[in-house]
Amino acid sequence: GNEIARGLRAEGLHVMTPLAESGFGVQLKIANKHEAKVAVLFGDDEFARGEVLLKNLISGEQITVKKESVVAEVKKILGR
């Protein structure tokens, strides 16, 4: 998680971590409160496969991506 956050910050993106130790629902509410546009979610199954979930908080679309692709995919979602 910290490696991904560092990569996003290195690209000039604002990153909040960790939001909470609770479930995704609570974390997404916090992200929405802070007007986040994308959430990077670390589900146990996905993380074991070297993947994370990216949720576009504007459109609601959610995709699974390899950890090494997170920065590029977030930038694509943000139109950067």
MMTF fields as JSON, N, C-alpha, C and O atoms, coordinates in Angstrom:
{
  "mmtfVersion": "1.0.0",
  "mmtfProducer": "UNKNOWN",
  "numBonds": 319,
  "numAtoms": 320,
  "numGroups": 80,
  "numChains": 1,
  "numModels": 1,
  "chainsPerModel": [1],
  "groupsPerChain": [80],
  "chainIdList": ["A"],
  "bondAtomList": [4, 2, 8, 6, 12, 10, 16, 14, 20, 18, 24, 22, 28, 26, 32, 30, 36, 34, 40, 38, 44, 42, 48, 46, 52, 50, 56, 54, 60, 58, 64, 62, 68, 66, 72, 70, 76, 74, 80, 78, 84, 82, 88, 86, 92, 90, 96, 94, 100, 98, 104, 102, 108, 106, 112, 110, 116, 114, 120, 118, 124, 122, 128, 126, 132, 130, 136, 134, 140, 138, 144, 142, 148, 146, 152, 150, 156, 154, 160, 158, 164, 162, 168, 166, 172, 170, 176, 174, 180, 178, 184, 182, 188, 186, 192, 190, 196, 194, 200, 198, 204, 202, 208, 206, 212, 210, 216, 214, 220, 218, 224, 222, 228, 226, 232, 230, 236, 234, 240, 238, 244, 242, 248, 246, 252, 250, 256, 254, 260, 258, 264, 262, 268, 266, 272, 270, 276, 274, 280, 278, 284, 282, 288, 286, 292, 290, 296, 294, 300, 298, 304, 302, 308, 306, 312, 310, 316, 314],
  "bondOrderList": [1, 1, 1, 1, 1, 1, 1, 1, 1, 1, 1, 1, 1, 1, 1, 1, 1, 1, 1, 1, 1, 1, 1, 1, 1, 1, 1, 1, 1, 1, 1, 1, 1, 1, 1, 1, 1, 1, 1, 1, 1, 1, 1, 1, 1, 1, 1, 1, 1, 1, 1, 1, 1, 1, 1, 1, 1, 1, 1, 1, 1, 1, 1, 1, 1, 1, 1, 1, 1, 1, 1, 1, 1, 1, 1, 1, 1, 1, 1],
  "groupList": [{"groupName": "GLY", "atomNameList": ["N", "CA", "C", "O"], "elementList": ["N", "C", "C", "O"], "formalChargeList": [0, 0, 0, 0], "bondAtomList": [1, 0, 2, 1, 3, 2], "bondOrderList": [1, 1, 2], "singleLetterCode": "G", "chemCompType": "PEPTIDE LINKING"}, {"groupName": "ASN", "atomNameList": ["N", "CA", "C", "O"], "elementList": ["N", "C", "C", "O"], "formalChargeList": [0, 0, 0, 0], "bondAtomList": [1, 0, 2, 1, 3, 2], "bondOrderList": [1, 1, 2], "singleLetterCode": "N", "chemCompType": "L-PEPTIDE LINKING"}, {"groupName": "GLU", "atomNameList": ["N", "CA", "C", "O"], "elementList": ["N", "C", "C", "O"], "formalChargeList": [0, 0, 0, 0], "bondAtomList": [1, 0, 2, 1, 3, 2], "bondOrderList": [1, 1, 2], "singleLetterCode": "E", "chemCompType": "L-PEPTIDE LINKING"}, {"groupName": "ILE", "atomNameList": ["N", "CA", "C", "O"], "elementList": ["N", "C", "C", "O"], "formalChargeList": [0, 0, 0, 0], "bondAtomList": [1, 0, 2, 1, 3, 2], "bondOrderList": [1, 1, 2], "singleLetterCode": "I", "chemCompType": "L-PEPTIDE LINKING"}, {"groupName": "ALA", "atomNameList": ["N", "CA", "C", "O"], "elementList": ["N", "C", "C", "O"], "formalChargeList": [0, 0, 0, 0], "bondAtomList": [1, 0, 2, 1, 3, 2], "bondOrderList": [1, 1, 2], "singleLetterCode": "A", "chemCompType": "L-PEPTIDE LINKING"}, {"groupName": "ARG", "atomNameList": ["N", "CA", "C", "O"], "elementList": ["N", "C", "C", "O"], "formalChargeList": [0, 0, 0, 0], "bondAtomList": [1, 0, 2, 1, 3, 2], "bondOrderList": [1, 1, 2], "singleLetterCode": "R", "chemCompType": "L-PEPTIDE LINKING"}, {"groupName": "LEU", "atomNameList": ["N", "CA", "C", "O"], "elementList": ["N", "C", "C", "O"], "formalChargeList": [0, 0, 0, 0], "bondAtomList": [1, 0, 2, 1, 3, 2], "bondOrderList": [1, 1, 2], "singleLetterCode": "L", "chemCompType": "L-PEPTIDE LINKING"}, {"groupName": "HIS", "atomNameList": ["N", "CA", "C", "O"], "elementList": ["N", "C", "C", "O"], "formalChargeList": [0, 0, 0, 0], "bondAtomList": [1, 0, 2, 1, 3, 2], "bondOrderList": [1, 1, 2], "singleLetterCode": "H", "chemCompType": "L-PEPTIDE LINKING"}, {"groupName": "VAL", "atomNameList": ["N", "CA", "C", "O"], "elementList": ["N", "C", "C", "O"], "formalChargeList": [0, 0, 0, 0], "bondAtomList": [1, 0, 2, 1, 3, 2], "bondOrderList": [1, 1, 2], "singleLetterCode": "V", "chemCompType": "L-PEPTIDE LINKING"}, {"groupName": "MET", "atomNameList": ["N", "CA", "C", "O"], "elementList": ["N", "C", "C", "O"], "formalChargeList": [0, 0, 0, 0], "bondAtomList": [1, 0, 2, 1, 3, 2], "bondOrderList": [1, 1, 2], "singleLetterCode": "M", "chemCompType": "L-PEPTIDE LINKING"}, {"groupName": "THR", "atomNameList": ["N", "CA", "C", "O"], "elementList": ["N", "C", "C", "O"], "formalChargeList": [0, 0, 0, 0], "bondAtomList": [1, 0, 2, 1, 3, 2], "bondOrderList": [1, 1, 2], "singleLetterCode": "T", "chemCompType": "L-PEPTIDE LINKING"}, {"groupName": "PRO", "atomNameList": ["N", "CA", "C", "O"], "elementList": ["N", "C", "C", "O"], "formalChargeList": [0, 0, 0, 0], "bondAtomList": [1, 0, 2, 1, 3, 2], "bondOrderList": [1, 1, 2], "singleLetterCode": "P", "chemCompType": "L-PEPTIDE LINKING"}, {"groupName": "SER", "atomNameList": ["N", "CA", "C", "O"], "elementList": ["N", "C", "C", "O"], "formalChargeList": [0, 0, 0, 0], "bondAtomList": [1, 0, 2, 1, 3, 2], "bondOrderList": [1, 1, 2], "singleLetterCode": "S", "chemCompType": "L-PEPTIDE LINKING"}, {"groupName": "PHE", "atomNameList": ["N", "CA", "C", "O"], "elementList": ["N", "C", "C", "O"], "formalChargeList": [0, 0, 0, 0], "bondAtomList": [1, 0, 2, 1, 3, 2], "bondOrderList": [1, 1, 2], "singleLetterCode": "F", "chemCompType": "L-PEPTIDE LINKING"}, {"groupName": "GLN", "atomNameList": ["N", "CA", "C", "O"], "elementList": ["N", "C", "C", "O"], "formalChargeList": [0, 0, 0, 0], "bondAtomList": [1, 0, 2, 1, 3, 2], "bondOrderList": [1, 1, 2], "singleLetterCode": "Q", "chemCompType": "L-PEPTIDE LINKING"}, {"groupName": "LYS", "atomNameList": ["N", "CA", "C", "O"], "elementList": ["N", "C", "C", "O"], "formalChargeList": [0, 0, 0, 0], "bondAtomList": [1, 0, 2, 1, 3, 2], "bondOrderList": [1, 1, 2], "singleLetterCode": "K", "chemCompType": "L-PEPTIDE LINKING"}, {"groupName": "ASP", "atomNameList": ["N", "CA", "C", "O"], "elementList": ["N", "C", "C", "O"], "formalChargeList": [0, 0, 0, 0], "bondAtomList": [1, 0, 2, 1, 3, 2], "bondOrderList": [1, 1, 2], "singleLetterCode": "D", "chemCompType": "L-PEPTIDE LINKING"}],
  "groupTypeList": [0, 1, 2, 3, 4, 5, 0, 6, 5, 4, 2, 0, 6, 7, 8, 9, 10, 11, 6, 4, 2, 12, 0, 13, 0, 8, 14, 6, 15, 3, 4, 1, 15, 7, 2, 4, 15, 8, 4, 8, 6, 13, 0, 16, 16, 2, 13, 4, 5, 0, 2, 8, 6, 6, 15, 1, 6, 3, 12, 0, 2, 14, 3, 10, 8, 15, 15, 2, 12, 8, 8, 4, 2, 8, 15, 15, 3, 6, 0, 5],
  "groupIdList": [1, 2, 3, 4, 5, 6, 7, 8, 9, 10, 11, 12, 13, 14, 15, 16, 17, 18, 19, 20, 21, 22, 23, 24, 25, 26, 27, 28, 29, 30, 31, 32, 33, 34, 35, 36, 37, 38, 39, 40, 41, 42, 43, 44, 45, 46, 47, 48, 49, 50, 51, 52, 53, 54, 55, 56, 57, 58, 59, 60, 61, 62, 63, 64, 65, 66, 67, 68, 69, 70, 71, 72, 73, 74, 75, 76, 77, 78, 79, 80],
  "secStructList": [7, 2, 2, 2, 2, 2, 2, 2, 2, 2, 6, 6, 7, 7, 7, 7, 7, 7, 7, 7, 1, 1, 7, 2, 2, 2, 2, 2, 2, 2, 2, 2, 2, 6, 6, 7, 1, 3, 3, 3, 3, 7, 7, 2, 2, 2, 2, 2, 6, 6, 3, 3, 3, 3, 3, 3, 6, 6, 6, 7, 7, 3, 3, 3, 3, 3, 4, 4, 4, 2, 2, 2, 2, 2, 2, 2, 2, 2, 6, 7],
  "xCoordList": [0.791, 0.0, 0.833, 0.557, 1.864, 2.692, 3.46, 3.663, 3.887, 4.606, 3.713, 4.162, 2.462, 1.516, 1.276, 1.265, 1.086, 0.869, 2.057, 1.877, 3.281, 4.477, 4.518, 4.857, 4.173, 4.167, 3.168, 3.458, 1.994, 0.973, 1.417, 1.229, 2.002, 2.485, 3.61, 3.706, 4.461, 5.571, 5.055, 5.765, 3.822, 3.198, 2.406, 1.696, 2.528, 1.852, 0.4, -0.349, -0.013, -1.394, -1.539, -0.644, -2.672, -2.95, -3.444, -4.37, -2.835, -3.171, -3.46, -2.709, -4.555, -4.892, -4.772, -5.394, -3.989, -3.848, -3.361, -2.576, -3.787, -5.002, -6.221, -6.154, -7.31, -8.536, -9.144, -9.59, -9.164, -9.76, -9.426, -9.089, -9.528, -9.316, -10.621, -10.635, -11.708, -13.008, -13.221, -12.307, -14.426, -14.741, -14.706, -14.585, -14.817, -14.768, -15.855, -15.604, -17.053, -18.152, -17.826, -18.061, -17.287, -16.915, -15.793, -15.823, -14.802, -13.691, -14.155, -13.666, -15.091, -15.595, -16.386, -16.326, -17.124, -17.843, -16.852, -17.08, -15.755, -14.73, -14.11, -13.909, -13.808, -13.218, -14.165, -13.732, -15.45, -16.428, -16.523, -16.661, -16.451, -16.498, -15.347, -15.499, -14.193, -13.018, -12.942, -11.926, -14.037, -14.169, -13.093, -12.62, -12.712, -11.765, -12.417, -13.633, -11.612, -12.115, -11.884, -12.618, -10.857, -10.51, -10.16, -9.52, -10.594, -10.2, -9.415, -9.8, -8.317, -7.533, -7.857, -7.545, -8.488, -8.962, -8.138, -7.89, -7.724, -6.875, -7.684, -7.675, -8.388, -9.101, -8.112, -7.101, -8.405, -7.486, -7.201, -6.043, -8.246, -8.068, -7.255, -6.331, -7.606, -6.889, -5.43, -4.523, -5.219, -3.857, -2.993, -1.815, -3.574, -2.84, -2.42, -1.417, -3.187, -2.866, -2.0, -1.696, -1.599, -0.805, -1.643, -1.155, -2.907, -3.844, -4.51, -4.485, -5.098, -5.918, -7.167, -7.227, -8.152, -9.366, -9.252, -8.875, -9.576, -9.655, -11.117, -11.786, -11.613, -13.001, -13.036, -12.519, -13.645, -13.866, -15.052, -16.177, -14.823, -15.869, -16.814, -17.798, -16.526, -17.428, -18.431, -19.638, -17.922, -18.795, -19.294, -20.299, -18.596, -18.957, -18.318, -18.442, -17.634, -16.992, -15.852, -15.123, -15.722, -14.656, -13.927, -14.557, -12.597, -11.795, -10.713, -10.328, -10.235, -9.123, -7.887, -7.924, -6.793, -5.547, -4.369, -4.423, -3.313, -2.074, -1.495, -1.631, -0.85, -0.299, 0.647, 0.654, 1.443, 2.401, 1.747, 2.408, 0.455, -0.268, -1.11, -1.748, -1.123, -2.024, -1.807, -2.771, -0.567, -0.305, -0.823, -1.511, -0.505, -0.952, -2.472, -3.061, -3.107, -4.57, -5.264, -6.277, -4.735, -5.315, -5.186, -6.132, -4.024, -3.833, -4.791, -5.291, -5.056, -6.003, -7.405, -8.108, -7.808, -9.135, -9.257, -10.301, -8.171, -8.187, -7.967, -8.055, -7.684, -7.45, -6.121, -6.02, -5.081, -3.761, -2.775, -1.608],
  "yCoordList": [-1.2, 0.0, 1.264, 2.203, 1.284, 2.486, 2.717, 3.861, 1.64, 1.756, 2.405, 3.256, 1.999, 2.576, 4.047, 4.889, 4.363, 5.755, 6.62, 7.731, 6.116, 6.884, 7.13, 8.227, 6.111, 6.261, 7.304, 8.091, 7.32, 8.315, 9.718, 10.677, 9.831, 11.139, 11.651, 12.851, 10.745, 11.138, 11.742, 12.501, 11.408, 11.964, 13.23, 13.751, 13.722, 14.958, 14.778, 15.753, 13.539, 13.287, 13.322, 12.894, 13.835, 13.901, 12.533, 11.977, 11.993, 10.653, 10.712, 11.318, 10.076, 9.928, 8.453, 7.613, 8.129, 6.734, 6.647, 7.497, 5.659, 4.867, 5.664, 6.49, 5.413, 6.139, 5.578, 6.331, 4.259, 3.62, 2.138, 1.575, 1.534, 0.093, -0.659, -1.89, 0.061, -0.568, -0.983, -0.902, -1.424, -1.94, -0.886, 0.312, -1.38, -0.516, 0.557, 1.698, 0.214, 1.174, 2.421, 3.536, 2.24, 3.373, 4.165, 5.396, 3.457, 4.136, 4.947, 6.054, 4.411, 5.137, 6.374, 7.4, 6.289, 7.468, 8.564, 9.738, 8.183, 9.161, 9.769, 10.981, 8.923, 9.415, 10.4, 11.445, 10.072, 10.979, 12.296, 13.357, 12.23, 13.438, 14.381, 15.602, 13.802, 14.592, 14.869, 15.347, 14.56, 14.814, 14.108, 14.634, 12.906, 12.093, 11.681, 11.507, 11.529, 11.123, 9.637, 9.015, 9.067, 7.659, 7.062, 7.703, 5.82, 5.08, 3.85, 3.157, 3.581, 2.373, 1.459, 1.768, 0.33, -0.571, -1.857, -2.448, -2.274, -3.457, -4.599, -4.812, -5.339, -6.532, -7.674, -7.765, -8.537, -9.633, -10.524, -10.84, -10.932, -11.823, -11.147, -11.74, -9.905, -9.171, -8.962, -9.157, -8.57, -8.289, -9.548, -9.472, -10.703, -11.972, -12.272, -12.95, -11.767, -11.968, -10.837, -10.828, -9.883, -8.761, -7.715, -7.002, -7.622, -6.684, -5.802, -6.104, -4.717, -3.853, -3.465, -3.616, -2.969, -2.458, -0.947, -0.269, -0.427, 1.021, 1.372, 0.818, 2.279, 2.714, 4.175, 5.036, 4.444, 5.801, 6.325, 5.863, 7.276, 7.759, 8.741, 9.172, 9.095, 9.959, 9.111, 9.345, 8.116, 7.276, 6.041, 5.448, 5.647, 4.43, 3.172, 2.091, 3.309, 2.16, 1.644, 2.416, 0.325, -0.299, -1.311, -2.116, -1.271, -2.205, -2.807, -2.221, -3.978, -4.628, -4.464, -4.738, -4.017, -3.811, -4.383, -4.514, -4.718, -5.163, -3.985, -2.828, -4.301, -3.234, -2.322, -1.112, -2.885, -2.063, -1.136, -0.251, -1.33, -0.49, 0.594, 1.382, 0.648, 1.563, 3.016, 3.714, 3.483, 4.898, 5.262, 6.272, 4.458, 4.742, 4.717, 5.564, 3.757, 3.646, 4.799, 5.308, 5.215, 6.353, 7.604, 8.384, 7.801, 8.974, 8.939, 9.984, 7.759, 7.639, 8.034, 8.761, 7.551, 7.894, 9.408, 10.003, 10.011, 11.455, 12.307, 13.533, 11.666, 12.398, 13.127, 14.212, 12.541, 13.173, 12.422, 12.806],
  "zCoordList": [0.0, 0.0, 0.0, -0.747, 0.849, 0.929, -0.362, -0.767, -1.013, -2.29, -3.348, -4.114, -3.38, -4.348, -4.016, -4.915, -2.744, -2.338, -2.727, -3.224, -2.504, -2.888, -4.394, -4.836, -5.182, -6.635, -7.09, -7.991, -6.478, -6.829, -6.419, -7.167, -5.235, -4.774, -5.66, -5.917, -6.128, -7.005, -8.307, -8.965, -8.678, -9.884, -9.575, -10.435, -8.344, -7.969, -7.566, -7.506, -7.287, -6.904, -5.388, -4.66, -4.921, -3.489, -3.031, -3.622, -1.988, -1.504, -0.01, 0.755, 0.397, 1.815, 2.161, 1.509, 3.166, 3.577, 5.005, 5.424, 5.771, 5.539, 5.961, 6.87, 5.308, 5.663, 6.931, 7.796, 7.048, 8.219, 8.188, 7.146, 9.338, 9.414, 9.18, 9.196, 8.966, 8.793, 7.345, 6.524, 7.042, 5.713, 4.617, 4.873, 3.382, 2.206, 2.244, 1.854, 2.703, 2.711, 3.503, 3.038, 4.69, 5.543, 4.876, 4.86, 4.325, 3.677, 2.474, 2.25, 1.698, 0.525, 0.941, 0.264, 2.044, 2.542, 2.929, 2.638, 3.584, 3.959, 2.704, 2.629, 1.719, 0.463, -0.218, -0.703, -0.253, -0.867, -0.106, -0.714, 1.209, 2.032, 1.678, 1.72, 1.33, 0.967, -0.534, -1.039, -1.237, -2.68, -3.5, -4.507, -3.055, -3.826, -5.139, -5.214, -6.149, -7.465, -7.722, -8.49, -7.074, -7.255, -5.896, -5.063, -5.692, -4.492, -4.92, -5.862, -4.23, -4.444, -3.27, -2.12, -3.58, -2.536, -2.536, -3.587, -1.36, -1.215, -0.627, 0.586, -1.487, -1.028, -0.815, -1.511, 0.143, 0.46, -0.743, -1.02, -1.459, -2.614, -3.711, -4.267, -4.016, -5.06, -4.665, -5.474, -3.433, -2.98, -3.06, -3.41, -2.736, -2.816, -4.255, -4.482, -5.228, -6.654, -7.216, -8.409, -6.366, -6.848, -7.549, -8.427, -7.163, -7.785, -6.737, -5.544, -7.197, -6.348, -7.126, -8.346, -6.411, -7.037, -7.155, -6.199, -8.323, -8.517, -8.7, -9.573, -7.894, -8.021, -8.415, -7.704, -9.548, -10.017, -9.212, -9.406, -8.319, -7.43, -8.107, -7.505, -9.343, -10.103, -10.876, -10.803, -11.624, -12.448, -11.711, -12.104, -10.64, -9.928, -10.507, -9.932, -11.644, -12.278, -11.399, -10.775, -11.368, -10.572, -11.444, -12.13, -11.416, -12.189, -11.296, -10.284, -11.685, -10.995, -11.863, -13.063, -11.259, -12.01, -11.232, -10.009, -11.947, -11.315, -10.524, -10.921, -9.4, -8.549, -9.317, -9.093, -10.218, -10.949, -11.972, -12.515, -12.24, -13.209, -12.556, -13.254, -11.229, -10.518, -10.919, -11.232, -10.915, -11.202, -12.588, -12.743, -13.595, -14.963, -15.07, -15.741, -14.415, -14.496, -13.769, -14.25, -12.624, -11.905, -12.754, -12.86, -13.36, -14.212, -15.394, -15.811, -15.942, -17.056, -16.605, -17.307, -15.432, -14.893, -14.69, -14.957, -14.212, -13.946, -15.194, -15.134, -16.31, -17.558, -17.577, -18.151, -16.948, -16.895, -17.765, -17.848]
}
